[in-house]
Short mmCIF file of C-alpha atoms in Angstrom, two decimals:
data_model
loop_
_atom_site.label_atom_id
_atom_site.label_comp_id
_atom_site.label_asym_id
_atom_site.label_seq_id
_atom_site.Cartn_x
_atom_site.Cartn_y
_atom_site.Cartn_z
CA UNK A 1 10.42 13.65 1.08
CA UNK A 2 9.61 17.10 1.35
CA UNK A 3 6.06 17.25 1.16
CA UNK A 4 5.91 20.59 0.13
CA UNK A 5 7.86 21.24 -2.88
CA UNK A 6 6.70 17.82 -4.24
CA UNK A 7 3.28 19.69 -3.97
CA UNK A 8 4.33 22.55 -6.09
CA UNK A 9 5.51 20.44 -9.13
CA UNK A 10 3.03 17.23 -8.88
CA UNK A 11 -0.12 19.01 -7.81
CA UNK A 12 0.39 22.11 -10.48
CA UNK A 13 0.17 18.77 -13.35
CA UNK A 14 -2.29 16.52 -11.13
CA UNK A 15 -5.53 18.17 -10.81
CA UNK A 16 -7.68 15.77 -9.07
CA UNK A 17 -5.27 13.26 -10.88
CA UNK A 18 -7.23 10.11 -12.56
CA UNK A 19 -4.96 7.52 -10.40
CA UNK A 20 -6.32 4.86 -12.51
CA UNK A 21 -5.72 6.49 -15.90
CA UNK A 22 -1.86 6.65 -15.58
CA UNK A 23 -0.43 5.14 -18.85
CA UNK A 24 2.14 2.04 -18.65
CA UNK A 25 4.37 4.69 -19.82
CA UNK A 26 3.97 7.47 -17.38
CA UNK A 27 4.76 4.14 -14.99
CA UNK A 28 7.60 2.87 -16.52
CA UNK A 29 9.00 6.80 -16.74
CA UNK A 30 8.17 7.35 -12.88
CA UNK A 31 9.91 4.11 -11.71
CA UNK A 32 13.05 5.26 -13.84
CA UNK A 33 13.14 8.74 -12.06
CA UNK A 34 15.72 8.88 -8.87
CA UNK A 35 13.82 8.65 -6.37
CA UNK A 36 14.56 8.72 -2.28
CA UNK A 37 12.09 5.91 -1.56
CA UNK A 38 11.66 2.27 -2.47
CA UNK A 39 8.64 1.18 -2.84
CA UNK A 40 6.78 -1.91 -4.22
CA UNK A 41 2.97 -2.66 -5.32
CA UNK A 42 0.87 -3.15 -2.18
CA UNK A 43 -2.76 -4.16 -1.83
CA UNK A 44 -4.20 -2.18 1.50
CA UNK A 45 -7.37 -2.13 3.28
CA UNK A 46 -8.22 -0.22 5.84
CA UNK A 47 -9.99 -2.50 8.70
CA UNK A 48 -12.09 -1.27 11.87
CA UNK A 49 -15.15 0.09 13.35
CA UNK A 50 -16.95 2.32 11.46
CA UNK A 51 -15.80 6.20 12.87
CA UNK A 52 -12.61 4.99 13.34
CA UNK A 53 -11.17 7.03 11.06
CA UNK A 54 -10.56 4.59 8.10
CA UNK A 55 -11.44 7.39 5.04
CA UNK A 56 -9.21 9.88 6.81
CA UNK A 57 -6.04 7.13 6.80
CA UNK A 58 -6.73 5.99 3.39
CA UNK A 59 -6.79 9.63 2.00
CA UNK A 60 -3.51 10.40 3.19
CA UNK A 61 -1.92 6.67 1.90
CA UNK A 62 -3.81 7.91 -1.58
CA UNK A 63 -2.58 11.77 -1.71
CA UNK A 64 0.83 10.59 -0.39
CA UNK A 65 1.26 7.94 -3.16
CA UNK A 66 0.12 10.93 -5.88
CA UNK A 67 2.12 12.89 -4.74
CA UNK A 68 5.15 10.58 -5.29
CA UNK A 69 3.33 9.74 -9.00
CA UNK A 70 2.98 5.92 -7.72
CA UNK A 71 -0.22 4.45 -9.56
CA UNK A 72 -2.80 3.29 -7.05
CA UNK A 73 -6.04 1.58 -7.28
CA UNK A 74 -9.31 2.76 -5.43
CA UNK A 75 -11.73 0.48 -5.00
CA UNK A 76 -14.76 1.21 -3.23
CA UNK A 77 -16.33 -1.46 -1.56
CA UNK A 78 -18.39 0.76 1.36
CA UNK A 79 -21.65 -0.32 0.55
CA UNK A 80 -23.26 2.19 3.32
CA UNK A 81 -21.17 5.39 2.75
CA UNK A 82 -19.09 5.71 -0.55
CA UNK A 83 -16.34 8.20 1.07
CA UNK A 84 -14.03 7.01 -1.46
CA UNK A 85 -15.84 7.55 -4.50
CA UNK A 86 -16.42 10.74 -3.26
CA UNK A 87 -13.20 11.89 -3.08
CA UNK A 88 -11.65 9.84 -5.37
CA UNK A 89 -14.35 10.35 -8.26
CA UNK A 90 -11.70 7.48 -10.80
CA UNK A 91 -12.87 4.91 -7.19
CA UNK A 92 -14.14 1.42 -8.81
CA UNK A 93 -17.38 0.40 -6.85
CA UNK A 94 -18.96 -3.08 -7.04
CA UNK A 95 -22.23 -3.10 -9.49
CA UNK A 96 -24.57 -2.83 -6.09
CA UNK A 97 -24.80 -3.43 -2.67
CA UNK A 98 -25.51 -6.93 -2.53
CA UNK A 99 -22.81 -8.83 -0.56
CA UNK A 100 -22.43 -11.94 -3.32
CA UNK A 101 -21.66 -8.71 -5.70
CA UNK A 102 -19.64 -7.10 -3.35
CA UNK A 103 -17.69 -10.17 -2.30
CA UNK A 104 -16.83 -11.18 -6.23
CA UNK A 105 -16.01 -7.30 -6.72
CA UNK A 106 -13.22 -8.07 -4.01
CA UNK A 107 -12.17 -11.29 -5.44
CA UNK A 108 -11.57 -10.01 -9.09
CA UNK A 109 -9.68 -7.16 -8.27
CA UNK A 110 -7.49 -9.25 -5.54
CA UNK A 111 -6.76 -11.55 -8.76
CA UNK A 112 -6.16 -8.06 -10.96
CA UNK A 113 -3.90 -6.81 -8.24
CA UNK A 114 -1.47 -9.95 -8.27
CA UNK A 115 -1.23 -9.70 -12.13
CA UNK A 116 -1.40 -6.12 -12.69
CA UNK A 117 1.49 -3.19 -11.61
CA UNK A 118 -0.27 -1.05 -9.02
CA UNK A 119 -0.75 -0.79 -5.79
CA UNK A 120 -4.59 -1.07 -4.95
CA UNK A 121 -6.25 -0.12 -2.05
CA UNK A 122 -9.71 -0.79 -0.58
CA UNK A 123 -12.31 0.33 1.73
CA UNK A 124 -15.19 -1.38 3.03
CA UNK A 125 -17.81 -0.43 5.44
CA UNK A 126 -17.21 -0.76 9.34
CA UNK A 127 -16.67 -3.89 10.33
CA UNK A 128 -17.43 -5.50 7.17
CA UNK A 129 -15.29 -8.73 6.74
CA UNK A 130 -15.99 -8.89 3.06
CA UNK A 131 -11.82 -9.00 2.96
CA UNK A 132 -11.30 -11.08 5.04
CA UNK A 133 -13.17 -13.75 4.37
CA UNK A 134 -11.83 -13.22 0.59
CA UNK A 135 -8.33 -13.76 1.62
CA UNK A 136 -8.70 -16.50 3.69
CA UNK A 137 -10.77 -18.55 0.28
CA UNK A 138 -7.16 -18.74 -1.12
CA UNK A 139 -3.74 -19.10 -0.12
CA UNK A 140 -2.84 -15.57 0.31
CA UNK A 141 0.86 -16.24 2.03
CA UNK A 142 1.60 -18.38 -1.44
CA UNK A 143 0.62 -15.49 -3.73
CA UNK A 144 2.40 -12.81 -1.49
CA UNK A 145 5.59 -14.75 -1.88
CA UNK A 146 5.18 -15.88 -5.39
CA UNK A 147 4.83 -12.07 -6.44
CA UNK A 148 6.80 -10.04 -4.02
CA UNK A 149 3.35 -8.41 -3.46
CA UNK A 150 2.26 -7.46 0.06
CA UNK A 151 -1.35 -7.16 1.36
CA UNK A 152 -1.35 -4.99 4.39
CA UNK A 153 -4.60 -4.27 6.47
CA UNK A 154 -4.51 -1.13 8.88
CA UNK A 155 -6.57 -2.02 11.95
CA UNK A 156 -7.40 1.90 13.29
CA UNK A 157 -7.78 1.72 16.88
CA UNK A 158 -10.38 4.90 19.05
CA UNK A 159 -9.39 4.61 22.59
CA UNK A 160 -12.47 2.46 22.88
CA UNK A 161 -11.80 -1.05 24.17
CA UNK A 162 -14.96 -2.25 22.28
CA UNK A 163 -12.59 -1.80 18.96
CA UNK A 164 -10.86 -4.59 19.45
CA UNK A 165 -13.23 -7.28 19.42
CA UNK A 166 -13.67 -6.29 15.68
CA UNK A 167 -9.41 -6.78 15.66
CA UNK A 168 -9.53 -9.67 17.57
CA UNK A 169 -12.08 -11.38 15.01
CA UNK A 170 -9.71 -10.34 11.53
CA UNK A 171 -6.73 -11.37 13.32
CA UNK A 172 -8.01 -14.47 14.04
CA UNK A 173 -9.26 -15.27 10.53
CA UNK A 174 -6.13 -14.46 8.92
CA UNK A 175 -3.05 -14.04 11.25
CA UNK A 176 0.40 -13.25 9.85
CA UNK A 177 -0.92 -14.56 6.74
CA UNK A 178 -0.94 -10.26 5.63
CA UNK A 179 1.16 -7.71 7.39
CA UNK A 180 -0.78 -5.59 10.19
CA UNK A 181 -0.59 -2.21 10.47
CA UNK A 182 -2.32 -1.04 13.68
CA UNK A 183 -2.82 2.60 14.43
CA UNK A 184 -3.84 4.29 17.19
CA UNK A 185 -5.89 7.51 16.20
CA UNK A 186 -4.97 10.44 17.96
CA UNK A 187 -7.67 12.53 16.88
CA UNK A 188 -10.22 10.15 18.72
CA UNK A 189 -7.85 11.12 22.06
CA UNK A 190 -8.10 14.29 24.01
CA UNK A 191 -5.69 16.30 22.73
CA UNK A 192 -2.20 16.17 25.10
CA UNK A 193 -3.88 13.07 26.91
CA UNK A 194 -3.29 10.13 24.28
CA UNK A 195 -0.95 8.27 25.57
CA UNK A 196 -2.94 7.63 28.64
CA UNK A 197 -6.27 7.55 27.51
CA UNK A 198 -4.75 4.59 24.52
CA UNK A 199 -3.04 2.97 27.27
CA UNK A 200 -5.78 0.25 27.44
CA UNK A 201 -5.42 -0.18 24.06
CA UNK A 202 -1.55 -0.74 24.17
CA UNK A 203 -1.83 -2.98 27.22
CA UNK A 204 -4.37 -5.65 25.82
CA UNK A 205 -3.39 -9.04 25.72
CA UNK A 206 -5.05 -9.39 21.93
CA UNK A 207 -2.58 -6.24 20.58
CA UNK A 208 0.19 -7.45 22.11
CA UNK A 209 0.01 -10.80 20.99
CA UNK A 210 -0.15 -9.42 17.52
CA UNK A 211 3.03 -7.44 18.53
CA UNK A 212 4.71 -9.92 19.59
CA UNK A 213 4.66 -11.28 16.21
CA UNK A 214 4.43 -9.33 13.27
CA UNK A 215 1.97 -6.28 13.21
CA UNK A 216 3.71 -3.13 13.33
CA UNK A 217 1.85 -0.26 15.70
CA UNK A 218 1.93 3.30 14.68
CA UNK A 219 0.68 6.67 16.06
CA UNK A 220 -2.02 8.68 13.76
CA UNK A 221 -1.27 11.83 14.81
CA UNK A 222 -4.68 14.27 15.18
CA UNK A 223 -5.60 16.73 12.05
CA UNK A 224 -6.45 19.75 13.62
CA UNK A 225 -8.18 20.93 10.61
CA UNK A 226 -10.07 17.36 9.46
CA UNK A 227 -13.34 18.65 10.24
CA UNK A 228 -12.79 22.22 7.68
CA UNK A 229 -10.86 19.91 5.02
CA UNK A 230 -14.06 17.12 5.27
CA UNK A 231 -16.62 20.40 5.11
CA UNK A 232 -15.28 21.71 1.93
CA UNK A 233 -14.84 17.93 0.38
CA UNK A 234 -11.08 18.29 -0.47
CA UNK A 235 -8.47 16.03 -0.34
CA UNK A 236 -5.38 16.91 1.68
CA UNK A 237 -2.84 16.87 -1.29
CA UNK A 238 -6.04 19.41 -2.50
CA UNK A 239 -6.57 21.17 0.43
CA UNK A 240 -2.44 22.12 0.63
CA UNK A 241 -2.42 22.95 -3.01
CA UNK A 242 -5.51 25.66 -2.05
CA UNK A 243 -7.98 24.83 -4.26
CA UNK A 244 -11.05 25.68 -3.60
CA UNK A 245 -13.39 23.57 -1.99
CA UNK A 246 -17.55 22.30 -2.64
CA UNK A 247 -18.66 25.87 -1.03
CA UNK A 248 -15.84 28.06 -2.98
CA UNK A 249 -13.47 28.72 -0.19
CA UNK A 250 -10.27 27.13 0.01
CA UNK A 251 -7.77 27.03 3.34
CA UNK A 252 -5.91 30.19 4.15
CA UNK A 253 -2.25 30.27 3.78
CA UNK A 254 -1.67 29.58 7.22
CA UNK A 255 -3.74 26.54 7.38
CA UNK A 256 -2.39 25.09 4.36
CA UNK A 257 0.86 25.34 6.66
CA UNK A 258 -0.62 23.49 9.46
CA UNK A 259 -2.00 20.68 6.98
CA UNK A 260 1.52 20.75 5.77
CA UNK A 261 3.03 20.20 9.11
CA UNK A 262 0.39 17.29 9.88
CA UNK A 263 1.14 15.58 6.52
CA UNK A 264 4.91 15.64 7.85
CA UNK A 265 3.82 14.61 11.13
CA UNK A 266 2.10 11.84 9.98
CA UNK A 267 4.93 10.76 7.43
CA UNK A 268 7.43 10.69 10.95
CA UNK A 269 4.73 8.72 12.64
CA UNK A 270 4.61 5.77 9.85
CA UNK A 271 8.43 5.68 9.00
CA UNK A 272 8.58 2.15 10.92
CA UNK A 273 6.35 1.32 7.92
CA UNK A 274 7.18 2.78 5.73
CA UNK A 275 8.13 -0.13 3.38
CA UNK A 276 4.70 -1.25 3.43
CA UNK A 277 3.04 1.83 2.32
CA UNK A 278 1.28 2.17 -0.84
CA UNK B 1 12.57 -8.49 -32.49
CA UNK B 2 13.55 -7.17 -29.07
CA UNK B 3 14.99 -3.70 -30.43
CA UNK B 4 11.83 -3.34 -32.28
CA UNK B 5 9.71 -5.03 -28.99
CA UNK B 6 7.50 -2.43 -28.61
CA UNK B 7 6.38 -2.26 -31.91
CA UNK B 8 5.67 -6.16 -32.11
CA UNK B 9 4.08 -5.68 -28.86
CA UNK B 10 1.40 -2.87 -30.62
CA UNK B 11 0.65 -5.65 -33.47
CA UNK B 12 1.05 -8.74 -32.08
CA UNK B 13 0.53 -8.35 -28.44
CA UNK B 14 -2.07 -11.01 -28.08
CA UNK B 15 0.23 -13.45 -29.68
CA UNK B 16 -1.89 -14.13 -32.62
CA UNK B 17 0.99 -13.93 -35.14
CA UNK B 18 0.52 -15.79 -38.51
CA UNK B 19 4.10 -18.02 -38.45
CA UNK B 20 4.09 -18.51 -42.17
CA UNK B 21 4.09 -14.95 -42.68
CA UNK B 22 6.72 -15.01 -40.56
CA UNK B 23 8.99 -17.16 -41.67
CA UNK B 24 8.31 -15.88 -45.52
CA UNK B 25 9.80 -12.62 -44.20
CA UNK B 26 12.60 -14.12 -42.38
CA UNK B 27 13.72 -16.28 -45.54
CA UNK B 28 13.00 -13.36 -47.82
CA UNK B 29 15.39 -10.97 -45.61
CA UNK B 30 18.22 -13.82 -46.28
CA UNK B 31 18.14 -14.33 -42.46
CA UNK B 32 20.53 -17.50 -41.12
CA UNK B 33 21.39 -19.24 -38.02
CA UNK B 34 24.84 -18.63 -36.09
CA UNK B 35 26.57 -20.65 -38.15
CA UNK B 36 25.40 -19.06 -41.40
CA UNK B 37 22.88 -22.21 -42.42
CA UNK B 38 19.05 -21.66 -43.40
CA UNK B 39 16.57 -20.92 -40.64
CA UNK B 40 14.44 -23.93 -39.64
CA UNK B 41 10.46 -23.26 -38.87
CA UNK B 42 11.27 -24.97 -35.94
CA UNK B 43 13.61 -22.36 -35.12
CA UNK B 44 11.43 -19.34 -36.44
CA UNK B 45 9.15 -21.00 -34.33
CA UNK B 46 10.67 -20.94 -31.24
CA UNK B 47 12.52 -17.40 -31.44
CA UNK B 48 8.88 -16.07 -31.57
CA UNK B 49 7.89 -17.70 -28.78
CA UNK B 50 10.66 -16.18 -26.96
CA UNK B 51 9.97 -12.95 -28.18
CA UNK B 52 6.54 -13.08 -27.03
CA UNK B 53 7.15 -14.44 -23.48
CA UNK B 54 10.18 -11.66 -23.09
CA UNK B 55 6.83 -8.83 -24.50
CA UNK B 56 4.51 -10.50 -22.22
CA UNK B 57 6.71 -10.36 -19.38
CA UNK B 58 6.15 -7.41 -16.74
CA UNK B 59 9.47 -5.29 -17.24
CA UNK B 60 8.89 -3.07 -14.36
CA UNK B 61 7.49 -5.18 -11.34
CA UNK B 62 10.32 -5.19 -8.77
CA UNK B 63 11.65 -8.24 -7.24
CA UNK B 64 11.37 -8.49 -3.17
CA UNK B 65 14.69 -5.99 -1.91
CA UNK B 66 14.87 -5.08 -6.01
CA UNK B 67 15.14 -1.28 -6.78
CA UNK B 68 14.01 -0.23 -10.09
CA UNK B 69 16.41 1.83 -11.85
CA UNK B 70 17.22 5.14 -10.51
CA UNK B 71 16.25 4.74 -7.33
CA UNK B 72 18.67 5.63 -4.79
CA UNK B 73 18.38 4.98 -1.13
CA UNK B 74 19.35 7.08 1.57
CA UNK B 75 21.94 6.47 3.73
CA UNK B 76 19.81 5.62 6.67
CA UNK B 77 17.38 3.42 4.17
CA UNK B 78 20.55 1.28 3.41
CA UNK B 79 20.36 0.42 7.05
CA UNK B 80 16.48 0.03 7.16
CA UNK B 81 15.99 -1.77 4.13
CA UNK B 82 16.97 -5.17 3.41
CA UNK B 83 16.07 -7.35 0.76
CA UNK B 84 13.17 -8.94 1.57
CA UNK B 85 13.09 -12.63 2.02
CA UNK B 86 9.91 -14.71 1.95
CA UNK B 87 10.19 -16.65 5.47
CA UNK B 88 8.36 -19.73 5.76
CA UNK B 89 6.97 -19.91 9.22
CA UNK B 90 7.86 -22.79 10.80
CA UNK B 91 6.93 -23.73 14.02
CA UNK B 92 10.23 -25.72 14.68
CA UNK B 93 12.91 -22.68 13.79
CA UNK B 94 14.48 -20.61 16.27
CA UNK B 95 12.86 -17.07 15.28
CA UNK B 96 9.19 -18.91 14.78
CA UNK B 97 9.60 -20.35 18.30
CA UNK B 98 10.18 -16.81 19.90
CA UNK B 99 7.29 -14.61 17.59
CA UNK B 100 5.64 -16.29 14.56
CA UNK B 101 5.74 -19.53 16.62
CA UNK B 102 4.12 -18.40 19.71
CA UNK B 103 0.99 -16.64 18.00
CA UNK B 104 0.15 -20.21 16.14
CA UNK B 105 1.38 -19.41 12.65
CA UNK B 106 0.53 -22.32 10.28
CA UNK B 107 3.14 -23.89 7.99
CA UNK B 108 0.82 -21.74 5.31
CA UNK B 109 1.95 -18.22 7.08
CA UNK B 110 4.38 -16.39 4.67
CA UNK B 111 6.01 -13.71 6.61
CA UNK B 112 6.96 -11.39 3.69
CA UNK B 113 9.46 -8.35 5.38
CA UNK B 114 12.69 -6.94 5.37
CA UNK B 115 15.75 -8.70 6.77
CA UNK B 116 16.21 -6.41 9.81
CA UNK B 117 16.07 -7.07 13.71
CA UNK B 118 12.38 -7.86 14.91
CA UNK B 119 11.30 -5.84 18.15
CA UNK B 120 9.45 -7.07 20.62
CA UNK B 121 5.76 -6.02 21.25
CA UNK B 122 7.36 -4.14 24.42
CA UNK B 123 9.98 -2.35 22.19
CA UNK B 124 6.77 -1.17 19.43
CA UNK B 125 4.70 0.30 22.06
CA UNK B 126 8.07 1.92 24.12
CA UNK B 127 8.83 3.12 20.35
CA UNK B 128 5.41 4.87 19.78
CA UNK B 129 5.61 6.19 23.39
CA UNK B 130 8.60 8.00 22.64
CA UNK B 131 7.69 9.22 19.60
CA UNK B 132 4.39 10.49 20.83
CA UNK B 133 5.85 12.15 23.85
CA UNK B 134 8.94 13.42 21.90
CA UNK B 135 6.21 15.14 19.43
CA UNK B 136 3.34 16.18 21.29
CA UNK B 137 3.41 17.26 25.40
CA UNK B 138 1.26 15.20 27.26
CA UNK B 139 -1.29 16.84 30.37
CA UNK B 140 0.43 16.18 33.96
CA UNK B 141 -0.71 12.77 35.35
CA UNK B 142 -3.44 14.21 37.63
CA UNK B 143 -2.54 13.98 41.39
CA UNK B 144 -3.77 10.78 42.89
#
């Protein structure tokens, strides 16, 4: 996919697109355009400690899938910092804060996501196992199979060894039950020293057990422009189509290149995945 | 009904059709059965039930490995992406044994994926190595 002439045409008719509002027929018109990728209706939830660069991952999955006119879900389940919603302003949030509300906001719209024909994504608040423990009150591996529908949690991984105690505890609640995506974030690395300083990370018994069987490990490779884009409250299919941002000023030209060129990077990076993207 | 599905879908999406009125339109149109006899209400009957359950029917969710229409792979997707095959994990099978086996997948586990060789947990970190070096030079190892 060339990321940037898809810009040009979807972004010119997808101003801070409604993802929820598409019509069955826009869908049902989208599906029947030739397209270069297959793709199917995933449910995804991004899964770590908080800092970990969950929002950034998600926004790209979300931009990535607009780009490509797929219908997605947002659901907002962060209960201490609504990113999403933020971004996303169409993001469904649970009526408040309280964790019975939040856990039966979770449950309807895993039930909405089996029966429906999006893909749906989630995010919850740092270590939160609000998902988890969802998934694992039914028979997730049953409903996966009976609808062709994967779940797929992305475990984002900071050099920091502490991380993946927080991994260790998911995995262990729900196994291969869902598909694991685990990412190493570059931009929590010194830049030109991640492969050594994620070595631990690599090397731990816990990840590579999960290797072994079938998570999937990826590289997130490091926006150099994340802080800018998060200052001016864009999203990255935003930021690369220059609009402007909360304070008025958009990226230059040659920073909408480099966002460009990370968006690609990042694209490279997750093609072992690629299947099991939204 | 099914050339017109989308209009019966509008009206009578919910299903709430009144079957008399129905089959007072069907006998008034002079409609028959195959072999030219009168239309039962049985038959009226079931044909809308039909209809309905072909309207209520997701037309565009994609089977595992199904492509909807138009959608053409590239050649070096054709080699990536295989139909997908729900996999039962079982502890007992060769492929369980060497991966899902080994991390104590239940008899509950569905692995959902592709039909393509499995790597090792070796071969995914090598993989992301490579790619990583390949894309972005690394600092010299400092001089122990």
């Amino acid at each position: 996919m060339t990321i940037k002439l898809d810009l040009e045409n979807e972004m010119s008719k997808r101003q801070n697109a409604d993802l929820t509002a598409i019509s069955d027929t826009e869908n049902l018109i989208l599906q029947q355009q030739p397209n270069t990728h297959t793709y199917r209706n995933v449910m995804s939830a991004m899964v770590g400690r908080g800092q970990s660069g969950k929002s950034t991952l998600q926004k790209v999955l979300i931009d990535r899938a607009s780009i490509a006119g797929r219908p997605v879900v947002c659901l907002d389940a962060d209960t201490v910092n609504a990113t999403m919603k933020r971004f996303y302003p169409s993001a469904l949030q649970p009526a408040s804060a309280a964790p019975p509300v939040v856990a039966g906001f979770v449950n309807e719209h895993i039930a909405k996501f089996f029966g429906d024909n999006k893909s749906y994504i989630m995010d919850f608040t740092g270590q939160d196992m609000t998902f988890e423990r969802a998934l694992k009150q039914g028979n997730i591996g049953k409903m996966q199979e009976k609808t062709g529908k994967p779940v797929v949690i992305y475990q984002l991984f900071s050099p920091n060894l502490e991380h993946i105690s927080a991994f260790e505890t998911s995995h262990r609640v729900l196994g291969g039950s869902v598909k694991w995506i685990l990412c190493l974030n570059y931009g929590l690395a010194d830049d030109g020293d991640e492969i050594r300083q994620f070595q631990a990370i690599r090397d731990h018994r816990i990840i590579r057990a999960a290797l072994e069987g079938d998570a999937e490990l990826v590289e997130f490779p490091r926006n150099p422009l994340i802080a800018d884009i998060e200052r001016l409250g864009l999203t990255f299919a935003d930021a690369i189509a220059g609009k402007p941002g909360s304070d008025g000023t958009r990226l230059s030209d040659w920073d909408i290149t480099r966002v460009e060129a990370w968006m690609e990077a990042v694209e490279d990076a997750f093609k072992p995945v690629q299947e099991w993207l939204l | 009904m099914r050339e017109n599905g989308a209009e019966l879908y509008d009206e009578y999406g919910s299903g709430r059709l009144n079957l008399r009125e129905l089959s007072a339109i069907v006998r008034s149109a002079d409609l028959t059965n195959d072999h030219g006899g009168p239309l039962t209400e049985a038959t009226i009957s079931k044909t809308w039930a039909r209809q309905r359950q072909h309207m209520l029917t997701p037309i565009n969710v994609l089977k595992p490995g199904e492509l909807a229409p138009g959608v053409v792979l590239r050649a070096d997707e054709i080699l990536a992406v295989q139909p997908a095959t729900a996999v039962i994990a079982d502890s007992t099978s060769p492929s369980a044994q060497t991966i899902a086996g080994q991390q104590g997948v239940t008899s509950q586990d569905i692995i959902l994926e592709p039909s393509k060789p499995r790597l090792t947990a070796a071969e995914k970190i090598a993989r992301v190595v490579k790619r990583t070096y390949d894309a972005h030079p690394q600092m010299p190892k400092p001089i122990e």
